[in-house]
XYZ file of C-alpha atoms in Angstrom:
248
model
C 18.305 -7.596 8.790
C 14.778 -6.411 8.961
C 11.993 -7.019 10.936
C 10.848 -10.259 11.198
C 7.399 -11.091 10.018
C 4.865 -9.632 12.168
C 4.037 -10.557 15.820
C 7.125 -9.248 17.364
C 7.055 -6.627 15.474
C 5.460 -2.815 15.824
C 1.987 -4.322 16.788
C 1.363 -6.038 13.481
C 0.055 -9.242 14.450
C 1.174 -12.752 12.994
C -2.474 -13.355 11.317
C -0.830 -17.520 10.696
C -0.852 -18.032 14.290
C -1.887 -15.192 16.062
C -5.302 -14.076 17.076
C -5.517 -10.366 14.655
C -8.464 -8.141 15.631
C -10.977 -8.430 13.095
C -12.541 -5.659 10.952
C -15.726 -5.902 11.844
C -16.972 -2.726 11.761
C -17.346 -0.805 8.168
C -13.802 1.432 7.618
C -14.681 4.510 5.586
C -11.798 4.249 2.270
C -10.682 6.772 0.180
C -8.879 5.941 -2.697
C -6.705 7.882 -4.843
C -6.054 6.526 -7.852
C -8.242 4.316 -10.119
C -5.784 2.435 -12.036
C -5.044 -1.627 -11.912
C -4.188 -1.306 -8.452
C -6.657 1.476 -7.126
C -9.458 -0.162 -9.229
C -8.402 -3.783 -8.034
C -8.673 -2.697 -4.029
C -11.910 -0.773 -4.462
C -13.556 -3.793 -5.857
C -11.685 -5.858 -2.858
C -12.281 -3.019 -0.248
C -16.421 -2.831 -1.332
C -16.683 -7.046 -0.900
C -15.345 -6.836 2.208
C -18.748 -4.099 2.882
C -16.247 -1.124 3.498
C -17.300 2.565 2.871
C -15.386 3.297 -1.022
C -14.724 7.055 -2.446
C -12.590 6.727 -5.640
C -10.881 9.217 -7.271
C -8.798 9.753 -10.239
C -7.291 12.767 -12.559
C -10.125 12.726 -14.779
C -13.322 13.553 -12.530
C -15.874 11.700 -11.280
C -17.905 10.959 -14.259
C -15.210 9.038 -15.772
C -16.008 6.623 -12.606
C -19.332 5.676 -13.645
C -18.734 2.112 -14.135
C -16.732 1.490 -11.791
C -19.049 2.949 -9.107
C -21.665 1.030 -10.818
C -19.821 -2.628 -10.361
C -18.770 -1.769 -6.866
C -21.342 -0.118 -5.215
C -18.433 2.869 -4.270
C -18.691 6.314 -4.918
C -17.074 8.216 -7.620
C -15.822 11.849 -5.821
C -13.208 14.230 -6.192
C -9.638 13.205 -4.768
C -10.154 16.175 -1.826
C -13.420 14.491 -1.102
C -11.888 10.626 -1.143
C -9.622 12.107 1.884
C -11.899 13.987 3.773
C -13.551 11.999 7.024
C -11.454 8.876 5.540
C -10.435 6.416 8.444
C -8.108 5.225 6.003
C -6.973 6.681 2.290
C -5.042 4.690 -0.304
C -2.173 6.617 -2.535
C -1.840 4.789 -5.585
C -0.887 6.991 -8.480
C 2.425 7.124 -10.789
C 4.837 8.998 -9.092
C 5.638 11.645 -11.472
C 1.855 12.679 -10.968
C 2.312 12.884 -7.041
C 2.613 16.554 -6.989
C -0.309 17.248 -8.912
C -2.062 15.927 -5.411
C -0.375 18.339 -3.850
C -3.205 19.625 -1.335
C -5.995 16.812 -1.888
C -5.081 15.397 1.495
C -5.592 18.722 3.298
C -8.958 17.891 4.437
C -7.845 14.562 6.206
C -8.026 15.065 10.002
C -4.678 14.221 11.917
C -3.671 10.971 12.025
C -5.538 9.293 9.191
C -3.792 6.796 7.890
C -2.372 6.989 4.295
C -1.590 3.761 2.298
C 1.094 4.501 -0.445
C 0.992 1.647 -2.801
C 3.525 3.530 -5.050
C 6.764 2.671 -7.318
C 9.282 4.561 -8.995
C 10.127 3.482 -12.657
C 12.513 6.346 -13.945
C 13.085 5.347 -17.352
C 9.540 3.679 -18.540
C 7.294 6.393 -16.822
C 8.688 8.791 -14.321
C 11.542 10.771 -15.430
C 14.292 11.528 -12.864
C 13.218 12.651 -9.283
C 16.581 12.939 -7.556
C 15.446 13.004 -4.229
C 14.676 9.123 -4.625
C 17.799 8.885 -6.209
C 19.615 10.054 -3.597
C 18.175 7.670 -1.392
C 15.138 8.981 -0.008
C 12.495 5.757 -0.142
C 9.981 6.342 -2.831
C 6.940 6.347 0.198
C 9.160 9.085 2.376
C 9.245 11.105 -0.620
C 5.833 11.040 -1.163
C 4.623 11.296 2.409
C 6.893 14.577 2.210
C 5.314 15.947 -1.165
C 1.557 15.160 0.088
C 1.887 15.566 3.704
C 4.827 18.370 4.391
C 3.652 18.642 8.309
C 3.835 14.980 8.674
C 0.003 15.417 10.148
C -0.527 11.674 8.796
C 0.572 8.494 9.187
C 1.759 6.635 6.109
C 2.373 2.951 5.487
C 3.917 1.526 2.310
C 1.842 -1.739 1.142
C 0.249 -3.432 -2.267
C 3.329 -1.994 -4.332
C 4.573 -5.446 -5.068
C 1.609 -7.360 -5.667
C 0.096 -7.633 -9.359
C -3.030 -5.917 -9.728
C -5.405 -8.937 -10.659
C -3.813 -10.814 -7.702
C -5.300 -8.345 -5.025
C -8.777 -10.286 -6.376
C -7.311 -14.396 -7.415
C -4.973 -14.464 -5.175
C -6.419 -14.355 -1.957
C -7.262 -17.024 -0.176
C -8.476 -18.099 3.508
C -6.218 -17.938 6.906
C -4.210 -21.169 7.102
C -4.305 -22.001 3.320
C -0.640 -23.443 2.648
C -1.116 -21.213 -1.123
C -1.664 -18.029 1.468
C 1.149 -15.457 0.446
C 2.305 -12.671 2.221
C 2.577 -8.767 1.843
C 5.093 -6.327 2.980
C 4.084 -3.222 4.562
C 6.134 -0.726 6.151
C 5.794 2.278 8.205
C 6.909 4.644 11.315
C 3.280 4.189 13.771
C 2.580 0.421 15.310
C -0.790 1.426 15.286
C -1.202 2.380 11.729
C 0.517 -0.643 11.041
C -1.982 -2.801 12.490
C -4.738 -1.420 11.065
C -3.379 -1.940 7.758
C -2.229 -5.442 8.771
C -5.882 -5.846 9.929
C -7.283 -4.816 6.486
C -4.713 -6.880 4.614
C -5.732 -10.413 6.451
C -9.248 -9.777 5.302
C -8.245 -9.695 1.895
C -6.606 -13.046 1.863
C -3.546 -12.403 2.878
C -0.670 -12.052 6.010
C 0.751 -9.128 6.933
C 4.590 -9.062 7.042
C 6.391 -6.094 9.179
C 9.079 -4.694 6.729
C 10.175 -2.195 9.073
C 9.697 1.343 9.355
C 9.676 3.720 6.385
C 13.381 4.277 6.214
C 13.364 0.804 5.488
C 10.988 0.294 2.931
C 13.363 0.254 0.556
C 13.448 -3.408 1.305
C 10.194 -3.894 -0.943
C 10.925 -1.046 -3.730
C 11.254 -2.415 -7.457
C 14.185 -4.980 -7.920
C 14.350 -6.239 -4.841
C 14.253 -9.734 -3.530
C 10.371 -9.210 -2.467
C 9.059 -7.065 -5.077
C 6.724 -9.381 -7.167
C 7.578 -12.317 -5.786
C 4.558 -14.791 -5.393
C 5.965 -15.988 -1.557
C 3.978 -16.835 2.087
C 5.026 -14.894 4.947
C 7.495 -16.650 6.281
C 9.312 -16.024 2.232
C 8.204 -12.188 2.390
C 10.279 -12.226 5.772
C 13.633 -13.924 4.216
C 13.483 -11.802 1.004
C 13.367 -8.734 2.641
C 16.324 -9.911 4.836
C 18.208 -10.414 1.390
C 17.515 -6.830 -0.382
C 20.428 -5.143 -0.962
C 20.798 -1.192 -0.302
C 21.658 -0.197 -3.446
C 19.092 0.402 -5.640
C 19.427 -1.738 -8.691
C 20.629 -0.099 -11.920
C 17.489 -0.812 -14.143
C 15.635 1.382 -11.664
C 17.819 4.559 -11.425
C 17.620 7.008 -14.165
């Protein structure tokens, strides 16, 4: 079984019925990737009054509009990481190595959201590592971060993109769902955790990254539309195998 959700668990508080420490102070965000998802928490992260530099592939200027709505600014991906409290991951995974490098300027111990999945036969291609077992955040931790200078959590990867914006709603709301997040550091944890019950939602421990296969594509969590105490049971019932639409 996993973790259970959140208080007992690797300092990520139960924000239901706990008492989470509050972000009150403006985090400074990089984010990686301006896609649904990358576009989705930028416009969450800047309503919240956090600190925004959003990258993509394309430079920039292709940002425009974006920065525009959001208030956030439009850099390179090397500048999104550098002096980041906190830097967001979210690009296709056949496209992680071309990253490789843009988190060089991060000081030690910033902590690296990976909202990644791996979809072999619609978008990736075959990367056997993953197939061999290796969770799809390890892998990319290990492609991005070789001296494991960082520490790396694995959260938004289930959630649809326009729900990071409609689906939030206030602490105690009985329509409040849940996200999984996993990692290795109870501190990085928490801050993530933190970050997530601003947004509208509670925080649910998956476990650390070995384990965060538990929220990969096909499992029992992954898209599912659940509150916390749900997140907890369906990561209790993913299976280790991963399922055969999502191997090459």
């Amino acid at each position: 079984m996993p973790p259970r959700n959140t208080r007992a668990r690797a300092g990520v508080a139960d924000h239901r019925h706990g008492h989470p420490r509050r972000q009150e102070h403006h985090v400074r965000i990089g984010v990686i990737g301006a896609g649904n998802i990358g576009g989705n928490l930028t416009r969450a992260f800047t309503r919240l009054g956090h600190e925004v530099r959003v990258a993509n592939s394309r430079g920039p200027e292709t940002l425009a509009d974006l920065a525009a709505e959001t208030g956030a600014s439009a850099v390179t991906a090397a500048e999104a990481a550098r002096e980041a409290d906190l830097v967001v991951v979210t690009v296709p995974e056949k496209n992680v190595p071309d990253l490789a490098g843009a988190l060089d300027g991060a000081a030690d111990g910033t902590v690296v959201v990976d909202t990644g999945n791996y979809y072999p036969r619609e978008r990736d291609g075959r990367i056997d590592a993953i197939e061999a077992g290796t969770p799809e955040t390890a892998w990319v931790a290990q492609q991005l971060d070789p001296a494991g200078r960082l520490r790396w959590v694995k959260a938004f990867n289930g959630i649809q993109a326009e729900h990071l914006l409609s689906a939030a709603r206030p602490a105690g709301d009985p329509e409040r769902r849940g996200l999984p997040l996993a990692g290795d550091d109870a501190a990085a944890k928490a801050v993530v955790a933190d970050l997530v019950f601003t947004m509208g939602f509670d925080a649910v421990d998956a476990g650390p990254l070995a384990e965060s296969w538990r929220q990969q594509p096909g499992t029992p969590v992954y898209g599912a539309e659940l509150d916390a105490d749900g997140v907890a049971r369906a990561l209790g019932e993913a299976p280790r195998e991963r399922p055969a639409d999502f191997t090459a």
